[in-house]
Every structure is written in structure tokens, then in C-alpha cells.
Coordinates of C-alpha atoms in Angstrom, one line a residue:
Chain A
M1 CA 55.2 11.3 -14.7
M2 CA 52.3 9.0 -15.4
E3 CA 53.7 6.3 -13.3
T4 CA 54.0 8.4 -10.2
T5 CA 50.4 9.6 -10.4
A6 CA 49.3 6.0 -10.7
L7 CA 51.3 5.2 -7.6
D8 CA 50.0 8.2 -5.8
R9 CA 46.5 7.1 -6.5
K10 CA 47.2 3.6 -5.2
K11 CA 48.5 5.1 -2.0
R12 CA 45.6 7.4 -1.6
L13 CA 43.1 4.6 -2.2
N14 CA 44.6 2.5 0.5
T15 CA 41.5 2.5 2.7
T16 CA 41.3 2.6 6.5
S17 CA 44.9 3.5 7.3
G18 CA 44.6 6.5 5.1
Q19 CA 41.6 7.7 7.0
F20 CA 43.4 7.3 10.2
R21 CA 46.4 9.2 8.9
I22 CA 44.2 12.1 7.9
A23 CA 42.6 12.2 11.3
L24 CA 46.0 12.1 12.9
R25 CA 47.3 15.0 10.8
Q26 CA 44.2 16.9 11.6
F27 CA 44.6 16.2 15.3
R28 CA 48.3 17.3 15.2
R29 CA 47.4 20.6 13.7
N30 CA 45.2 21.3 16.7
K31 CA 47.7 22.9 19.2
I32 CA 45.4 22.8 22.2
A33 CA 44.7 19.1 21.7
V34 CA 48.4 18.4 21.4
V35 CA 49.0 20.3 24.7
G36 CA 46.2 18.3 26.2
I37 CA 47.6 15.0 25.2
I38 CA 51.1 16.0 26.4
I39 CA 49.8 16.9 29.9
F40 CA 47.6 13.8 30.0
L41 CA 50.5 11.6 29.0
I42 CA 52.7 13.1 31.7
I43 CA 50.1 12.5 34.3
V44 CA 49.4 8.9 33.2
L45 CA 53.0 8.0 32.9
S46 CA 53.9 9.3 36.3
C47 CA 51.1 7.3 37.8
V48 CA 52.3 4.2 36.0
F49 CA 55.9 4.6 37.1
A50 CA 55.0 5.8 40.5
D51 CA 57.4 3.5 42.3
K52 CA 60.3 4.8 40.1
I53 CA 59.5 8.5 40.7
S54 CA 58.9 8.5 44.4
A55 CA 61.0 6.8 47.0
Y56 CA 58.3 6.9 49.7
D57 CA 55.7 4.4 50.6
Y58 CA 52.3 5.8 50.1
A59 CA 51.1 4.3 53.4
A60 CA 54.1 4.9 55.6
Q61 CA 53.3 7.3 58.4
D62 CA 55.7 9.8 59.9
I63 CA 53.7 11.7 62.5
R64 CA 56.5 14.0 63.5
N65 CA 56.7 15.3 60.0
K66 CA 52.9 16.0 59.5
F67 CA 51.9 19.1 57.6
A68 CA 55.4 19.6 56.5
P69 CA 56.2 22.8 54.6
L70 CA 56.7 22.4 50.8
S71 CA 60.2 21.3 50.0
M72 CA 62.1 19.2 47.5
E73 CA 61.5 16.1 49.6
H74 CA 57.8 16.8 49.8
P75 CA 56.8 18.9 46.8
F76 CA 53.0 18.6 47.6
G77 CA 53.6 18.6 51.4
T78 CA 52.5 15.9 53.8
D79 CA 49.1 15.0 55.2
Q80 CA 47.8 14.7 58.8
F81 CA 49.7 11.4 59.2
G82 CA 52.9 12.7 57.7
R83 CA 52.5 10.7 54.5
D84 CA 53.9 12.3 51.4
V85 CA 51.0 13.7 49.3
F86 CA 52.9 13.6 46.0
T87 CA 53.5 9.9 46.4
R88 CA 49.9 9.4 47.4
M89 CA 48.7 11.3 44.3
L90 CA 50.9 9.2 42.1
Y91 CA 49.6 5.9 43.4
G92 CA 46.1 7.2 43.8
G93 CA 46.0 8.2 40.1
R94 CA 46.3 4.5 39.2
I95 CA 43.0 3.7 40.8
S96 CA 41.2 7.0 40.0
L97 CA 42.1 7.0 36.3
V98 CA 41.5 3.3 35.8
V99 CA 38.1 3.4 37.5
A100 CA 37.0 6.6 35.9
F101 CA 38.0 5.6 32.4
S102 CA 36.6 2.0 32.6
A103 CA 33.4 3.2 34.1
V104 CA 32.8 5.9 31.5
L105 CA 33.7 3.7 28.6
L106 CA 31.6 0.8 29.9
S107 CA 28.6 3.0 30.4
A108 CA 29.2 4.7 27.0
A109 CA 29.3 1.3 25.2
V110 CA 26.1 0.1 26.8
A111 CA 24.4 3.5 26.3
V112 CA 25.3 3.6 22.6
L113 CA 23.8 0.1 22.2
L114 CA 20.6 0.9 24.1
G115 CA 20.1 4.4 22.9
T116 CA 20.6 3.7 19.1
T117 CA 18.6 0.5 19.1
A118 CA 15.8 2.1 21.1
A119 CA 15.5 5.0 18.8
F120 CA 15.9 3.0 15.7
F121 CA 13.6 0.0 16.3
G122 CA 11.0 1.9 18.3
K123 CA 7.7 0.3 19.3
A124 CA 7.6 -1.8 22.5
Y125 CA 11.3 -2.2 22.7
E126 CA 11.9 1.6 22.8
M127 CA 9.1 1.9 25.4
I128 CA 10.7 -0.7 27.7
V129 CA 14.3 0.5 27.4
M130 CA 13.5 4.2 27.8
R131 CA 11.2 3.7 30.7
I132 CA 13.9 1.7 32.5
I133 CA 16.2 4.6 31.7
D134 CA 13.7 7.0 33.1
I135 CA 13.6 5.0 36.4
L136 CA 17.4 5.0 36.5
Q137 CA 17.4 8.7 35.8
S138 CA 15.0 9.5 38.6
I139 CA 17.6 8.3 41.1
P140 CA 20.6 10.6 41.6
G141 CA 23.6 9.1 40.0
L142 CA 25.7 8.9 43.1
L143 CA 22.9 7.4 45.2
L144 CA 22.4 4.8 42.5
A145 CA 26.1 4.0 42.4
A146 CA 26.1 3.7 46.2
A147 CA 23.1 1.4 46.1
V148 CA 24.7 -0.8 43.4
S149 CA 27.9 -0.8 45.2
T150 CA 26.2 -1.9 48.4
A151 CA 24.5 -4.7 46.6
I152 CA 27.5 -6.1 44.7
G153 CA 30.2 -5.2 47.1
T154 CA 33.3 -3.0 47.2
G155 CA 36.5 -3.2 45.3
I156 CA 37.7 -1.7 42.1
Q157 CA 35.8 -3.9 39.7
N158 CA 32.5 -3.4 41.5
S159 CA 33.1 0.3 41.8
I160 CA 33.5 0.5 38.0
I161 CA 30.2 -1.3 37.5
A162 CA 28.5 0.9 40.1
I163 CA 29.7 4.1 38.6
A164 CA 28.9 2.9 35.1
I165 CA 25.3 2.2 36.0
G166 CA 25.0 5.5 37.7
Q167 CA 26.0 7.3 34.5
L168 CA 24.1 5.1 32.2
A169 CA 20.8 7.0 32.1
N170 CA 22.2 10.3 31.0
T171 CA 24.4 8.9 28.2
T172 CA 21.7 6.6 26.9
R173 CA 19.3 9.5 26.7
L174 CA 21.8 11.6 24.7
M175 CA 22.5 8.7 22.3
Y176 CA 18.8 8.2 21.9
S177 CA 18.1 11.8 21.0
A178 CA 21.1 11.9 18.7
T179 CA 19.9 8.8 16.9
L180 CA 16.4 10.3 16.6
T181 CA 17.8 13.3 14.7
V182 CA 19.6 11.1 12.1
K183 CA 17.0 8.3 12.0
N184 CA 14.8 9.8 9.3
Q185 CA 17.6 11.1 7.1
E186 CA 17.3 10.1 3.5
Y187 CA 20.8 8.4 3.4
L188 CA 19.6 5.8 5.8
E189 CA 16.7 5.1 3.5
A190 CA 19.1 5.1 0.6
A191 CA 21.2 2.5 2.4
R192 CA 18.1 0.4 2.9
A193 CA 17.2 0.7 -0.8
C194 CA 20.7 -0.8 -1.5
G195 CA 20.0 -3.8 0.7
A196 CA 21.5 -2.9 4.0
S197 CA 20.0 -4.6 7.0
K198 CA 18.9 -2.7 10.1
T199 CA 21.8 -3.8 12.2
R200 CA 24.2 -2.8 9.5
I201 CA 22.6 0.6 9.2
I202 CA 23.0 1.1 13.0
F203 CA 26.6 0.1 13.1
H204 CA 27.8 1.5 9.9
H205 CA 25.7 4.6 9.4
V206 CA 24.0 5.8 12.6
I207 CA 26.9 5.4 15.1
K208 CA 29.4 7.2 12.9
N209 CA 27.0 10.1 12.7
I210 CA 26.5 10.5 16.5
L211 CA 30.2 10.2 17.4
A212 CA 30.6 13.9 18.1
P213 CA 28.1 14.2 21.0
L214 CA 29.4 10.8 22.2
I215 CA 33.0 12.0 22.5
V216 CA 32.0 15.2 24.2
Q217 CA 29.9 13.3 26.6
V218 CA 32.6 10.7 27.4
T219 CA 35.2 13.4 28.1
S220 CA 32.9 15.5 30.3
R221 CA 31.7 12.4 32.2
L222 CA 35.3 11.5 33.2
G223 CA 35.3 14.3 35.7
S224 CA 32.2 13.0 37.4
G225 CA 33.7 9.5 37.3
I226 CA 36.7 10.7 39.3
T227 CA 34.6 12.5 41.9
Q228 CA 32.1 9.6 42.2
I229 CA 34.8 7.1 43.0
A230 CA 35.9 9.6 45.6
S231 CA 32.4 9.9 47.1
L232 CA 32.0 6.1 47.1
S233 CA 35.3 5.7 49.0
F234 CA 34.2 8.4 51.4
L235 CA 31.1 6.4 52.1
G236 CA 33.2 3.4 52.6
L237 CA 32.0 1.7 49.4
G238 CA 34.9 2.4 47.0
V239 CA 38.5 1.6 47.8
M240 CA 39.5 1.2 51.4
P241 CA 42.2 3.3 53.3
P242 CA 45.1 3.4 53.3
T243 CA 44.9 2.8 49.6
P244 CA 45.2 6.2 48.1
E245 CA 42.8 7.6 45.6
W246 CA 42.5 11.2 44.3
G247 CA 39.0 11.9 45.6
S248 CA 39.7 10.6 49.0
I249 CA 42.9 12.5 49.3
L250 CA 41.0 15.7 48.3
N251 CA 38.3 14.8 50.8
A252 CA 40.7 14.3 53.6
G253 CA 42.3 17.6 52.9
K254 CA 39.1 19.4 53.2
Q255 CA 39.0 19.6 57.0
Y256 CA 42.6 21.1 57.1
M257 CA 41.9 23.6 54.3
R258 CA 42.3 26.7 56.6
S259 CA 45.4 25.6 58.5
Y260 CA 47.3 23.7 55.7
W261 CA 46.5 24.8 52.2
P262 CA 48.6 22.4 50.1
L263 CA 46.6 19.4 51.1
V264 CA 43.6 20.4 49.0
T265 CA 45.2 22.6 46.5
F266 CA 47.6 20.2 44.8
P267 CA 45.3 17.2 44.5
G268 CA 42.6 19.6 43.3
L269 CA 45.0 21.1 40.7
V270 CA 46.0 17.7 39.4
I271 CA 42.4 16.5 39.1
A272 CA 41.5 19.8 37.3
L273 CA 44.5 19.5 35.0
T274 CA 43.6 15.9 34.1
L275 CA 40.0 16.8 33.3
I276 CA 41.0 19.8 31.2
S277 CA 43.6 17.9 29.2
V278 CA 41.0 15.1 28.6
S279 CA 38.5 17.6 27.4
F280 CA 41.0 19.2 25.1
I281 CA 41.9 15.8 23.7
G282 CA 38.2 15.0 23.3
D283 CA 37.5 18.2 21.3
G284 CA 40.6 17.4 19.2
I285 CA 39.4 13.9 18.4
R286 CA 35.9 15.1 17.6
D287 CA 37.2 17.7 15.2
A288 CA 39.6 15.3 13.6
V289 CA 37.2 12.5 12.9
D290 CA 34.2 14.5 11.8
P291 CA 34.7 15.1 8.1
R292 CA 32.1 17.8 8.1
L293 CA 34.2 20.2 10.2
K294 CA 37.0 20.9 7.7
R295 CA 39.8 22.3 6.6
Chain B
M1 CA 6.8 -12.8 -18.6
S2 CA 7.3 -9.2 -17.7
L3 CA 10.1 -8.1 -15.5
L4 CA 7.8 -6.2 -13.3
E5 CA 4.1 -6.5 -13.1
I6 CA 1.9 -4.5 -10.7
N7 CA -1.7 -5.6 -10.3
N8 CA -4.4 -3.5 -8.6
L9 CA -1.9 -2.1 -6.1
E10 CA -3.6 -0.1 -3.3
V11 CA -1.6 1.6 -0.6
Q12 CA -3.0 3.6 2.3
Y13 CA -1.5 5.6 5.1
V14 CA -3.7 4.7 8.1
M15 CA -3.6 7.3 10.8
T16 CA -5.7 7.4 13.9
D17 CA -8.1 10.1 12.7
E18 CA -8.0 9.6 8.9
T19 CA -6.9 7.3 6.2
I20 CA -4.9 8.7 3.3
H21 CA -5.5 6.9 0.0
A22 CA -2.1 7.4 -1.5
V23 CA -2.2 4.8 -4.3
N24 CA -5.5 3.5 -5.6
N25 CA -5.7 0.5 -7.8
I26 CA -2.6 0.9 -10.0
S27 CA -1.7 -1.7 -12.5
F28 CA 1.1 -1.6 -15.1
S29 CA 3.8 -3.9 -16.4
L30 CA 7.4 -3.3 -17.4
E31 CA 9.5 -5.4 -19.8
K32 CA 13.2 -5.9 -19.6
G33 CA 15.1 -2.9 -20.9
E34 CA 12.0 -0.7 -21.0
C35 CA 11.6 2.7 -19.3
L36 CA 8.4 3.9 -17.9
G37 CA 7.8 7.5 -17.0
L38 CA 5.6 8.1 -14.0
V39 CA 4.3 11.6 -14.2
G40 CA 2.1 13.5 -11.9
E41 CA 1.7 16.4 -9.5
T42 CA 3.1 16.4 -6.0
G43 CA 1.1 14.0 -3.9
A44 CA -0.1 11.9 -6.8
G45 CA 1.3 8.8 -5.3
K46 CA 4.4 8.4 -7.5
T47 CA 7.0 8.0 -4.8
T48 CA 4.6 5.8 -2.7
T49 CA 4.4 3.5 -5.7
A50 CA 8.2 3.3 -6.1
L51 CA 8.8 2.8 -2.4
S52 CA 6.2 0.0 -2.2
I53 CA 8.0 -1.8 -5.0
L54 CA 11.1 -1.9 -2.7
R55 CA 8.9 -2.4 0.3
L56 CA 10.5 0.6 2.0
L57 CA 7.3 2.2 3.2
A58 CA 7.3 2.7 6.9
S59 CA 4.6 0.5 8.3
P60 CA 2.7 1.8 10.2
P61 CA 1.3 4.1 8.9
A62 CA 1.6 2.7 5.4
K63 CA -0.4 -0.3 4.6
T64 CA -0.6 -2.2 1.3
V65 CA -4.3 -3.0 1.3
N66 CA -4.6 -4.9 -1.9
G67 CA -2.8 -6.0 -5.0
E68 CA 0.4 -7.8 -6.0
I69 CA 3.8 -6.7 -7.3
L70 CA 5.3 -9.5 -9.4
Y71 CA 9.0 -9.2 -10.0
K72 CA 10.1 -12.0 -12.4
G73 CA 6.8 -13.7 -11.6
Q74 CA 7.4 -13.6 -7.8
D75 CA 5.2 -11.6 -5.5
I76 CA 7.5 -9.2 -3.7
L77 CA 4.9 -8.4 -1.1
K78 CA 5.0 -12.0 0.1
L79 CA 8.8 -12.2 0.4
R80 CA 10.5 -12.4 3.8
E81 CA 12.5 -9.4 4.9
K82 CA 15.8 -11.3 4.4
E83 CA 14.9 -12.3 0.8
M84 CA 13.8 -8.7 0.2
R85 CA 17.2 -7.4 1.3
E86 CA 18.9 -9.5 -1.3
I87 CA 16.7 -8.0 -4.0
R88 CA 17.3 -4.4 -2.8
G89 CA 20.4 -3.0 -4.3
D90 CA 21.2 -6.2 -6.3
E91 CA 18.0 -6.6 -8.5
I92 CA 16.0 -3.5 -7.8
T93 CA 17.4 -0.2 -6.6
M94 CA 16.4 3.4 -6.2
I95 CA 17.8 6.9 -6.7
F96 CA 16.3 9.5 -4.4
Q97 CA 15.3 13.0 -5.2
D98 CA 17.8 14.9 -3.2
P99 CA 21.5 14.0 -3.6
M100 CA 22.4 16.4 -0.8
T101 CA 20.7 14.2 1.8
S102 CA 21.0 10.7 0.2
L103 CA 24.7 10.2 1.0
N104 CA 26.0 9.6 4.4
P105 CA 27.9 12.8 5.3
V106 CA 30.5 11.0 7.5
K107 CA 31.5 8.2 5.1
R108 CA 33.8 8.5 2.1
V109 CA 31.9 8.1 -1.1
G110 CA 34.1 5.1 -2.2
D111 CA 33.3 3.3 0.9
Q112 CA 29.6 3.9 0.5
I113 CA 29.6 2.4 -2.9
A114 CA 31.9 -0.4 -1.9
E115 CA 29.5 -1.3 1.0
V116 CA 26.7 -2.0 -1.5
I117 CA 29.0 -4.2 -3.5
M118 CA 30.3 -6.1 -0.5
Q119 CA 26.8 -6.8 0.7
H120 CA 25.7 -8.5 -2.5
R121 CA 28.9 -9.8 -4.1
H122 CA 30.5 -11.0 -0.8
C123 CA 33.9 -9.9 -1.9
S124 CA 36.8 -8.4 0.1
K125 CA 36.8 -4.8 1.0
T126 CA 39.8 -4.1 -1.3
E127 CA 38.1 -5.7 -4.2
A128 CA 34.8 -3.9 -3.5
F129 CA 36.7 -0.6 -3.3
R130 CA 38.3 -1.2 -6.6
L131 CA 35.0 -2.0 -8.2
A132 CA 33.6 1.2 -6.6
C133 CA 36.4 3.2 -8.3
D134 CA 35.5 1.7 -11.6
M135 CA 31.9 2.6 -11.0
L136 CA 32.9 6.2 -10.2
N137 CA 34.8 6.4 -13.5
Q138 CA 31.7 5.2 -15.3
V139 CA 29.7 8.1 -14.0
G140 CA 32.4 10.5 -14.9
I141 CA 34.1 11.0 -11.6
R142 CA 37.9 10.5 -11.4
D143 CA 38.5 7.5 -9.1
E144 CA 41.0 9.4 -6.9
R145 CA 38.0 11.3 -5.5
A146 CA 36.7 8.0 -4.0
T147 CA 38.4 8.9 -0.7
E148 CA 36.6 12.2 -0.4
F149 CA 33.5 12.9 1.6
P150 CA 30.1 13.9 0.2
H151 CA 30.5 17.5 1.3
Q152 CA 33.5 17.9 -1.0
F153 CA 31.3 17.3 -4.0
S154 CA 28.9 19.6 -5.8
G155 CA 25.3 18.8 -6.2
G156 CA 25.6 17.3 -9.7
M157 CA 28.6 15.3 -8.7
K158 CA 26.8 14.0 -5.6
Q159 CA 23.9 12.8 -7.8
R160 CA 26.5 11.0 -10.0
V161 CA 27.8 9.3 -6.8
V162 CA 24.3 8.3 -5.9
I163 CA 23.8 6.9 -9.4
A164 CA 27.1 5.0 -9.1
M165 CA 25.9 3.6 -5.8
A166 CA 22.6 2.5 -7.3
L167 CA 24.2 0.9 -10.3
A168 CA 27.1 -0.7 -8.4
C169 CA 25.6 -4.2 -8.6
Q170 CA 24.1 -3.8 -12.1
P171 CA 20.5 -4.0 -11.1
N172 CA 17.7 -5.1 -13.4
L173 CA 15.4 -2.4 -12.4
L174 CA 16.1 1.2 -11.4
L175 CA 13.6 3.3 -9.7
A176 CA 14.6 6.9 -10.2
D177 CA 12.6 9.3 -8.0
E178 CA 12.9 12.7 -9.6
P179 CA 16.7 12.3 -9.8
T180 CA 17.2 15.7 -11.5
T181 CA 14.7 17.9 -9.7
A182 CA 17.3 19.2 -7.2
L183 CA 19.9 20.0 -10.0
D184 CA 20.2 23.0 -12.2
V185 CA 19.3 22.7 -15.9
T186 CA 22.8 22.3 -17.4
I187 CA 23.7 19.6 -14.9
Q188 CA 20.3 18.1 -15.3
A189 CA 21.0 17.6 -19.0
Q190 CA 24.4 16.0 -18.3
V191 CA 23.0 13.6 -15.7
V192 CA 20.1 12.6 -17.9
E193 CA 22.4 12.0 -20.8
M194 CA 24.6 9.8 -18.6
M195 CA 21.6 7.9 -17.3
I196 CA 20.4 7.2 -20.8
A197 CA 23.8 5.9 -21.8
L198 CA 24.2 3.7 -18.7
R199 CA 20.7 2.3 -19.1
K200 CA 21.6 1.2 -22.6
Q201 CA 24.9 -0.2 -21.5
Y202 CA 23.4 -2.4 -18.7
Q203 CA 20.1 -3.0 -20.5
M204 CA 18.4 -1.9 -17.4
S205 CA 14.7 -1.3 -17.0
M206 CA 13.8 1.9 -15.3
I207 CA 10.8 3.7 -13.7
F208 CA 11.5 7.4 -14.0
I209 CA 9.4 9.5 -11.7
T210 CA 9.2 13.1 -12.6
H211 CA 6.8 16.0 -13.2
D212 CA 8.8 17.2 -16.1
L213 CA 7.1 16.1 -19.3
G214 CA 10.1 17.2 -21.4
L215 CA 12.4 14.8 -19.6
V216 CA 10.0 12.0 -20.1
A217 CA 10.1 12.5 -23.9
D218 CA 13.9 12.2 -23.8
I219 CA 14.2 9.1 -21.7
C220 CA 11.1 7.0 -21.6
D221 CA 9.4 4.4 -23.8
K222 CA 6.1 4.5 -22.0
V223 CA 4.3 7.0 -19.9
A224 CA 1.8 6.7 -17.1
I225 CA 0.1 9.9 -16.0
M226 CA -0.9 9.7 -12.3
Y227 CA -3.5 11.8 -10.6
A228 CA -4.7 11.3 -7.0
G229 CA -3.2 7.9 -6.7
E230 CA -4.6 6.5 -10.0
I231 CA -3.1 6.1 -13.4
V232 CA -5.4 8.3 -15.6
E233 CA -3.6 7.8 -18.9
Y234 CA -1.1 5.2 -20.0
G235 CA 0.6 4.6 -23.3
N236 CA 3.7 5.0 -25.4
L237 CA 5.3 8.4 -26.1
E238 CA 3.3 9.0 -29.2
D239 CA 0.0 8.1 -27.6
I240 CA 0.6 10.5 -24.8
Y241 CA 2.3 13.4 -26.6
L242 CA 0.5 13.3 -30.0
R243 CA -2.9 11.8 -29.1
T244 CA -3.3 13.2 -25.7
S245 CA -6.7 12.1 -24.5
H246 CA -7.4 12.5 -20.8
P247 CA -8.5 16.1 -19.9
Y248 CA -5.9 16.1 -17.1
T249 CA -3.1 15.2 -19.4
V250 CA -4.4 17.9 -21.8
G251 CA -4.3 20.3 -18.9
L252 CA -0.7 19.3 -18.1
F253 CA 0.5 20.1 -21.6
G254 CA -1.5 23.3 -21.5
S255 CA 0.6 24.5 -18.5
I256 CA 3.9 24.1 -20.3
P257 CA 5.3 27.2 -21.8
S258 CA 6.1 26.8 -25.5
L259 CA 8.7 28.6 -27.5
S260 CA 7.1 28.0 -30.8
K261 CA 3.6 29.1 -30.0
D262 CA 2.9 32.7 -29.2
V263 CA 0.6 32.7 -26.2
D264 CA 0.3 35.6 -23.7
R265 CA -0.8 33.5 -20.7
L266 CA -0.4 29.8 -19.8
S267 CA -3.6 28.0 -19.1
P268 CA -3.0 26.2 -15.9
I269 CA -5.4 23.6 -14.5
Q270 CA -7.7 25.4 -12.0
G271 CA -7.9 24.4 -8.4
L272 CA -5.7 22.0 -6.3
P273 CA -5.4 18.2 -6.2
P274 CA -8.0 16.7 -3.9
N275 CA -7.2 15.9 -0.3
P276 CA -6.2 12.3 -0.5
A277 CA -7.9 11.6 2.8
K278 CA -11.3 12.7 1.3
L279 CA -11.2 11.8 -2.3
P280 CA -14.2 12.9 -4.3
T281 CA -16.7 10.2 -5.5
G282 CA -16.8 9.3 -9.1
C283 CA -13.9 10.5 -11.2
K284 CA -11.2 11.9 -8.9
F285 CA -10.5 14.7 -11.4
H286 CA -14.1 15.9 -12.0
T287 CA -13.8 18.8 -9.5
R288 CA -11.2 20.4 -11.7
C289 CA -12.2 19.1 -15.1
E290 CA -13.6 21.5 -17.7
R291 CA -15.5 18.8 -19.5
A292 CA -17.0 17.1 -16.4
S293 CA -20.6 16.0 -16.6
E294 CA -23.0 14.9 -13.9
K295 CA -22.0 11.3 -14.5
C296 CA -18.4 12.1 -13.6
S297 CA -19.3 13.0 -10.0
C298 CA -21.0 9.8 -9.2
D299 CA -19.7 7.0 -11.4
E300 CA -16.0 5.9 -11.3
P301 CA -14.7 5.8 -14.8
L302 CA -13.1 2.6 -16.1
F303 CA -9.8 2.1 -17.7
H304 CA -10.6 2.1 -21.4
E305 CA -8.2 0.9 -24.1
I306 CA -8.9 3.5 -26.8
E307 CA -6.3 2.2 -29.1
P308 CA -3.9 -0.7 -28.7
G309 CA -1.7 0.0 -25.7
H310 CA -3.2 3.4 -25.0
F311 CA -5.4 3.4 -21.9
V312 CA -7.5 6.3 -20.5
R313 CA -9.6 6.5 -17.4
C314 CA -12.3 8.9 -18.3
H315 CA -16.1 8.9 -19.0
L316 CA -15.6 10.9 -22.2
F317 CA -14.5 7.7 -23.8
D318 CA -17.4 5.7 -22.6
Q319 CA -19.5 7.2 -25.3
E320 CA -17.0 6.5 -28.1
E321 CA -16.9 2.9 -27.0
H322 CA -20.7 2.9 -26.8
D323 CA -20.9 4.4 -30.3
D324 CA -18.5 2.0 -31.7
G325 CA -20.2 -0.9 -30.2

């Protein structure tokens, strides 16, 4: 009897993996988040294995077969050049998802660094950082992304950087304000009284406390990431045709909306479904990792 | 050499339109293993004194205008920030008033204690966590609760965790800033008892900040009564409790309800503490003192040693000295 309790204790005291397991269990209990992750995985995996799922070439034109009625061969129909929309969505997802995710994560990482340090160190540094952010924020995000993209050139990598810069101001501001609310909490002073350095306090105490708004921000920004890469492509600054990409497919379908509905409906649905599933996952993660929301 | 010696410490909060004189010319010393009670009303400068020993005051607005704080003969105010960090938590540490807010809500308590150990002992995380569990046992918390979060603990338990965190590296000096004020009386008694035991065990010096004179009598060896940023009376327990001398201290004792004496009304000290931005001239207490004379409003009283080790800052004792001499 005694031995088992000692063993239990040892197990429970096993540090980080235990915390992860708790979060995982908590996440699994959240049905909506699980549904979200299933939908999201299906979308991602079908994009990854696009060449296995679809027999068509995303760029092959078949003019005679344009605007084909929905069928087993063309589940999402065909576009004005007779290209299979389903195939184009599969391949397009590769670019859209990679660009959107990388851009959002990149801008979030920079924003966390800038926002927390600006709020925490204050003085001249805060002034400089936040005024630069103000300048960035005074330019509409898409315009800024377009300007950056013009300056550094097109292509996937540059599009990621351009979109990340376009989203930077908003996220930094959020992280800045979140840090301000925890900055004067007594536990930070207590940590300092125990000898923690300022960098340690930022990375070990502050960031853990502002995770919730960060996760919500990241998931909600993914949507604008996908539409921004579309807009950039539309302006000729993102990815070049015939390379497919969700936003540009949707955009192209716009002019045929009245005569041929599948061309906007299915891409729109897929994008919406992706965003919803991501936001479900985000909410699930937030609830699972925040120990204050329990149980 | 004393463990801690404070000489003529003067701390101000400098704002754009006014300067708050939070601590004025405080001097005291503390030997190893000794416990000093710092007693005074809200705003008397007790916490400011403690924070300036750890150099935790936010500057600006806080400014140490004058004085020195010698820890083991070394002036803390002249140390570099990096050296100071090594002292904090390892040599000197502090317990804050409110246990509800002095633990990080999103970190497990064991990790929070382990973090302190890791910083100062440079050991592995597993080792630090094991030591943290030992520490929790010492303060009367079963170590399997180390993986729980602060919100899963009650107030008294949280304060125990805070104490465990403060004592994790066996500091020489503990600054306890009203550690029991936020707790109810029964828990207060338990926590105080535990602190006394741990202090004995580690032979730790302590500065105990409170406004509860009853607690001071239980815990401390020496008492300093603070008023408007000054120490007005200083001595050992008997000096203060049996031969109370300063009118302010007399007033403090007059405001404590007593079970043994049958009094209808308490006799509180009239008025409010002075605005620390506009301190009165002369004795800071003269505006509320029943025995104030004209002299009190213009001349600042000196710190008289009325008997060995018992100091009083009051003009009433000028005469005595004068008569004696």
C-alpha cells in the first residue's frame, strides 16, 4: 500500500511531461476542440497528399469542359479554363496554409518580444518601439504588406515576411497592453525579491500569463493571413498564376458568381471551415493550458 | 560586526509636483539570529524601508537620498545589479503581505520554489524540484501538492508556499512584510508558530513588519516603532512593553482593547498621520500629541538613549537628560 503511494507520487512529480499530459487530457475533454482538430487535420493531410488524392494536374486546361456540372470527376466543378477546382484547392492549400501559418507565427513571435519588453522596460525603449508600431499601424495592413512585398520582391518567403510585417502592429499592441496588466502584479516583485533577473521574469513569468490573448489573436489572425496572401496574389505580388492559391481561386470565381455558383462556394466553404476549425483548436488550447480556467 | 546595519537612511518619492518623504533618517542594526519588529501605522515607511534593503523600490519615483545599508559590512546601495541579484533570495529575501497575489497564478507551486533554488544553487531541475518538495514538507504541505497551481490552495496554504519559496535557499535575513495580515486569526497563529520554529531552525535574522503589537511580543527580540518615516522609539521587548516612553507608543497601546481591564471606550490617537509630502516642522508627531509643547512644533527632537538600548525621539526626555546632567 505504502509502496504504491510512493510510486504514484514519483509519477506525479515527474515535471514537464506531466503538465503536458494534463493539458492534453483537458483538451481531449473539449469536444468542439477535438472536432476542430479532426477537420483541420483532414484539410491539412489532403493538401499534403494532393497528388495521391487527385489524378488531375492543377494547371492542365480543358476548355471544352469549362464550368462543368458537379460530378464524381469534378466534385467542386471546373473553372473558366476547365481546370478541376478540387485539385486546385488541394494544391492551393499547400501555399495558403504555409504562408498564413508562417506569417502569423513569425509576427506573433516578434510581437511578443517587442510588446513584452516595451511594456516591461519602459522609458526610452518603450517610446521608440511603440512609436514605430504606431507608424506601422497608421498604414493599412494590406497596403503595408503590398509595399513590403514590392520592396523585397515576390515569392512565398517574401510574401510571408510582408504579411508578417503587415500584422505586426496589431499583435504587438495587444501583447504590450497584456503585459502592462501583469507588470505590476506582486508575484513579479516577489520573483525579483528571490533574485530573478528581468529577462527571466519576462520569459518565465510574464509570457506565461499573457498566453491566452496571444492564442486567441494568433487563431483569429490566420484568417486575415489567408485573405492577405490572396490579395497580394491578386495585385501580382504574391504567388504567380497558374500556381493555385485559395485566395486567388476565390477571387477568380467572383466574376462568375451569378452564372456558375460552385466556383466561389466551395473555395469559400473550405476557407471558412479551416478558419473555424483553427479557432476551435485555439480556444481548446487556451482552456487547456490556462490553469485558472478549471475543472 | 552586525549582520545588517542601516545608517541615516533617507528615501523619498520624487514626483513632478511634490516630494514624499517616506523614510527619514532611519538607523538601526540587526545581529545574526535576531528578530526586529517594525511597527507603525499605514504609510509610516515600514514597507519602503524593507524594499530599500532589497533595492526593489521602483526608481523613479523612489530615490535613496542619503544613508547606507551595510549587509555583512558591505554597502548594499553601492552594489551592481548583478551582485544584488545574487543576494536577493539567497542571502536576503522577503515575504509579501498578500499571499493571494504573490504567487504566479499560471505556474505550479513546486516549479516556483524550484526556480529560486535553481537560480542560486545552479542545480538541475529535478534536483531543485526535489528540494522544493522538501521545503513544502517543512512548511506543512504534503509534497504531492507541489504539482498544483496556486488557485488550488487556500489563503493560509498559499502563505505557507510563499514562506517556503522565501526560505528555499536558507537566507540569512528574512524581511516579512505583514505576512499574516491577510489571514484569519486561527491561520495567523499557525503561520506565526511555524515561522518562529523555522527561524530557530535556520538561525535566521528577521525583520517583521506589522501593526499588530501582540504578534511582535510573540516573535521579536527588539522593536522599532515608526511614525511618519522616523523611528520614534526603539528597544527590546521589555523597554517597549513595560517602560513605554514615547507618547505615540503610549497612544498605540491605548488603542488596543484589553480583556483584563474594564474600559468602556478605547482611547484612540486623535487625528491622522501627517501628509508625508508636507511633514510638520519640529517633532512629526506634535500635531497629534497630547503632551506637545511649543518647543515640539519648532525643534526636531533628538534620539535619546534613556536607558541602555532604549531610544526615544521626544522632547519630553530632553528635560530628564538636562536634569540628570
